[in-house]
Coordinates of C-alpha atoms in Angstrom, one line a residue:
X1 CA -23.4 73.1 68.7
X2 CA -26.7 71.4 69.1
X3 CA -25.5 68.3 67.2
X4 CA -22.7 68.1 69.5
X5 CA -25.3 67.8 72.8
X6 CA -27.5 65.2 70.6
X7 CA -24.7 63.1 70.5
X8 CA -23.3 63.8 73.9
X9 CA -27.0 62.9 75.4
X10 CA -27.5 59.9 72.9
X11 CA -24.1 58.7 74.3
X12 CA -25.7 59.5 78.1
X13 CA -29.0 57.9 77.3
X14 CA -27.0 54.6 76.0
X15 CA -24.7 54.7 78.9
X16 CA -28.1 54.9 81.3
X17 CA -29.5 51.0 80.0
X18 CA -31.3 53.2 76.3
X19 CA -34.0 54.7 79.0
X20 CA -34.0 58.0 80.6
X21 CA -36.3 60.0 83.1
X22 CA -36.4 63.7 82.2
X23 CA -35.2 64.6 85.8
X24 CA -32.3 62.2 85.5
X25 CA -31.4 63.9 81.6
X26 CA -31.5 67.4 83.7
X27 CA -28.7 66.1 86.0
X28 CA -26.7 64.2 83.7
X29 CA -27.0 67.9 82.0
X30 CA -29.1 66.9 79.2
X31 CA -31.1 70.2 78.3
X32 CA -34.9 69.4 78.0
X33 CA -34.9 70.9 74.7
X34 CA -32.3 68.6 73.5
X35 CA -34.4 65.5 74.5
X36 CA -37.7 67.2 72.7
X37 CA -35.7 67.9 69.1
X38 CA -33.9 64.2 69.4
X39 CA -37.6 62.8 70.2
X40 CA -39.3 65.3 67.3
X41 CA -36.3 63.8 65.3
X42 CA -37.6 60.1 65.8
X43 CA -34.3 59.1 67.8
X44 CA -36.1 59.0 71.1
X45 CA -39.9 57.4 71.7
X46 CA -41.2 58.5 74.7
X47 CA -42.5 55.5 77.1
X48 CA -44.7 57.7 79.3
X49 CA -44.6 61.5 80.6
X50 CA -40.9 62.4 81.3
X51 CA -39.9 59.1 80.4
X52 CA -38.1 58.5 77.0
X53 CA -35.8 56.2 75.4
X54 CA -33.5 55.2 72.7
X55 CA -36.0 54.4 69.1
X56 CA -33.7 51.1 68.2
X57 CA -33.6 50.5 71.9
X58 CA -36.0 47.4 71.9
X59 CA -37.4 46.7 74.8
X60 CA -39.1 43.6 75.9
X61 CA -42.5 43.9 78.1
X62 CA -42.3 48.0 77.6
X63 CA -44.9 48.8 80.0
X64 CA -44.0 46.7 82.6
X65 CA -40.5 48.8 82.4
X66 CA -42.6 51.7 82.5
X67 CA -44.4 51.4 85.1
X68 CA -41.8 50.4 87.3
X69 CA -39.5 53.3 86.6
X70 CA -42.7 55.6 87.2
X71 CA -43.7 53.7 90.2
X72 CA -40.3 52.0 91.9
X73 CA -42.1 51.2 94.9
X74 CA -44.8 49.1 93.0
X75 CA -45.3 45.5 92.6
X76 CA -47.0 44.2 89.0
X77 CA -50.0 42.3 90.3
X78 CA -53.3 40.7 89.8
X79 CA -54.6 40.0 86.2
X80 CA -51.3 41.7 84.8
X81 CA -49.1 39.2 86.7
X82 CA -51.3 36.3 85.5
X83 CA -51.4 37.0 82.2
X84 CA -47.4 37.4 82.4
X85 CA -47.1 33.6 84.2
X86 CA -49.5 32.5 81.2
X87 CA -52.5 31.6 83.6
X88 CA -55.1 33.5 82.3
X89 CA -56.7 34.2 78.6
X90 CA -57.5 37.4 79.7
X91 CA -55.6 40.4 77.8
X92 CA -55.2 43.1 79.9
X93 CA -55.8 47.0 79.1
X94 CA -53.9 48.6 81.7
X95 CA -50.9 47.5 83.9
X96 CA -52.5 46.2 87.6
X97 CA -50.0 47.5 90.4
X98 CA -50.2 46.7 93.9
X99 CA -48.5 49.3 96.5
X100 CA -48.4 49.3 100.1
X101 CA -51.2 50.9 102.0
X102 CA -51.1 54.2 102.9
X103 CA -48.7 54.6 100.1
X104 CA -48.7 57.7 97.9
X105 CA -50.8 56.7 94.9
X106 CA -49.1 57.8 92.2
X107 CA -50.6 59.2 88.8
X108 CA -49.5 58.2 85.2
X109 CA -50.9 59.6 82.0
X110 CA -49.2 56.3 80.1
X111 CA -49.3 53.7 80.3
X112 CA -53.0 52.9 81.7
X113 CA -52.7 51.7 85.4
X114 CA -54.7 50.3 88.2
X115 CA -53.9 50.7 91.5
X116 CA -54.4 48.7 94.7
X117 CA -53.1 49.3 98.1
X118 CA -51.7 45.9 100.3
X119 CA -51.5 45.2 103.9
X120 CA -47.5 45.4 104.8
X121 CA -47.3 41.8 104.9
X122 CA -49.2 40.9 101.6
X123 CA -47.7 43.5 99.7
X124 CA -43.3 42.1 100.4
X125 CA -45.0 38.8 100.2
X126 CA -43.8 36.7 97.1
X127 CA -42.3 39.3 95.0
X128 CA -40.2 38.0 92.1
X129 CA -37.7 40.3 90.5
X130 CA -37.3 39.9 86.7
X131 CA -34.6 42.1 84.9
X132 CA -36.0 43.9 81.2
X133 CA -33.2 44.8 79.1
X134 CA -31.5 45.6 82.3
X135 CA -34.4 47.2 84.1
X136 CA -35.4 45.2 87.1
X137 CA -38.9 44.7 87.5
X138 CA -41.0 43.0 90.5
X139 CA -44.3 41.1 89.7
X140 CA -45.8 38.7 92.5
X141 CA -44.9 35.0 91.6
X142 CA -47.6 32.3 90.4
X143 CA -48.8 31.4 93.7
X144 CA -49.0 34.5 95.3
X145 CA -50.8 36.3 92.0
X146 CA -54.0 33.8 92.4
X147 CA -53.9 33.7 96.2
X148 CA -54.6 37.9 95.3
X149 CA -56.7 37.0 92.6
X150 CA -58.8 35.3 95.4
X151 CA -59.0 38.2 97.2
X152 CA -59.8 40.6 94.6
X153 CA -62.3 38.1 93.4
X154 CA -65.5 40.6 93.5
X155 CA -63.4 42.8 91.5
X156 CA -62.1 41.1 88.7
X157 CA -65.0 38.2 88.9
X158 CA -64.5 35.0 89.9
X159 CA -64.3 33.0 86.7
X160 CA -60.6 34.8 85.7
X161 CA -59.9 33.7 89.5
X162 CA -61.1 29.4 88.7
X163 CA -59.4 29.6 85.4
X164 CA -56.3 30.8 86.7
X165 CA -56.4 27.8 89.6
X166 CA -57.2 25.9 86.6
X167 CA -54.1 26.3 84.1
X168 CA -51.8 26.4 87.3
X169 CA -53.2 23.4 88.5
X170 CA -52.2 21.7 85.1
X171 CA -48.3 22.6 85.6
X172 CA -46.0 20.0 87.2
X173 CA -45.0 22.4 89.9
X174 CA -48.4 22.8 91.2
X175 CA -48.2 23.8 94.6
X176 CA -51.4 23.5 96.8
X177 CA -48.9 23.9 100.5
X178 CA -47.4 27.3 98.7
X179 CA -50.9 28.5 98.2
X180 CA -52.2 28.0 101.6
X181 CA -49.5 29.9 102.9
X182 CA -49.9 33.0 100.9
X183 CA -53.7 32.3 101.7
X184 CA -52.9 32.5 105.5
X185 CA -50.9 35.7 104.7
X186 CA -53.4 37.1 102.7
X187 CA -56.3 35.8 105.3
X188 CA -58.5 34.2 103.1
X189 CA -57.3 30.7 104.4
X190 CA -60.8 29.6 104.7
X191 CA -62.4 30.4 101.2
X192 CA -59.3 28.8 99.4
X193 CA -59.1 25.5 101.5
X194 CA -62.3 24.3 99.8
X195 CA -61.5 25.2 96.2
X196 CA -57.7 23.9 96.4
X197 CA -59.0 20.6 98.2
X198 CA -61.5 20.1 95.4
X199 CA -58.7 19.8 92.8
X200 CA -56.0 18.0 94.7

């Protein structure tokens, strides 16, 4: 009988992109206590509390897919997002998330997270969607992660935020007009204008 519901779930949890929630196994009628012997059995790896999914299920960029099952509402920002568009050498210990403010903050066990609350405007600003084995994703694009950077300069120190300027600055679609406008967005207009004009 119980290898019947392992295979029926396994069958679910392939059908549902290889990832489950817990609460979404419960209404698919998944008993917890299947998904617990299947991940005791080393068939399911769980990603983060009451989130699991299929072992030989590869997934690309895991904690970003994580993270954004746990936190739909969040955007993948700051030194996360740079180090996912390649402009920074920085290797980041927890996944940097930007929600709206006022927003609930939410709490995750795993995987590490830091949170930081937008204005309305500078949080649906810029948001690129990218799809992870299926899962969609949303990280701020290039322009809009160092505009952020600039703002959360005192937080995660000013040289990340010049080196960043610096490796974008050395791509051919360097954009200095795309800057300034996610600078006015983000009003810090006039402590950009000096640093972009110095390298243009």
């Amino acid at each position: 009988m119980n290898i019947s519901k392992e295979k029926n779930a396994i069958r679910i949890i392939k059908a549902n992109k290889g990832i489950i929630k817990a609460n979404e196994a419960i209404k698919k009628h998944i008993h917890p206590r299947t998904l617990y012997n299947l991940r005791d059995k080393g068939v399911l790896e769980q990603m983060s509390y009451g989130l699991y999914k299929l072992k030989q299920n590869k997934v690309s960029h895991p904690d970003f897919v994580a993270v954004a099952l746990r936190v739909p509402n969040g955007v993948v920002c700051l030194i996360s997002a740079l180090a996912f568009h390649n402009l920074t050498t920085q290797i980041p210990h927890k996944i940097w998330v930007a929600i709206k403010r006022n927003a609930y903050k939410p709490r995750i066990d795993y995987p590490p997270i830091s949170i930081h609350q937008f204005s309305a405007q500078s949080f649906s600003s810029g948001i690129g969607k990218h799809i992870f084995d299926k899962i969609p994703v949303k990280i701020y694009n290039p322009e809009k992660t160092i505009v952020d950077c600039f703002k959360f300069r005192n937080k995660i120190g000013m040289n990340i935020v010049l080196e960043a300027l610096a490796f974008y600055k050395e791509r051919k679609k360097f954009n200095p007009t795309k800057l300034m406008k996610y600078a006015k967005i983000c009003r810090i207009e006039n402590i950009m204008k000096p640093y972009i004009e110095s390298i243009i």
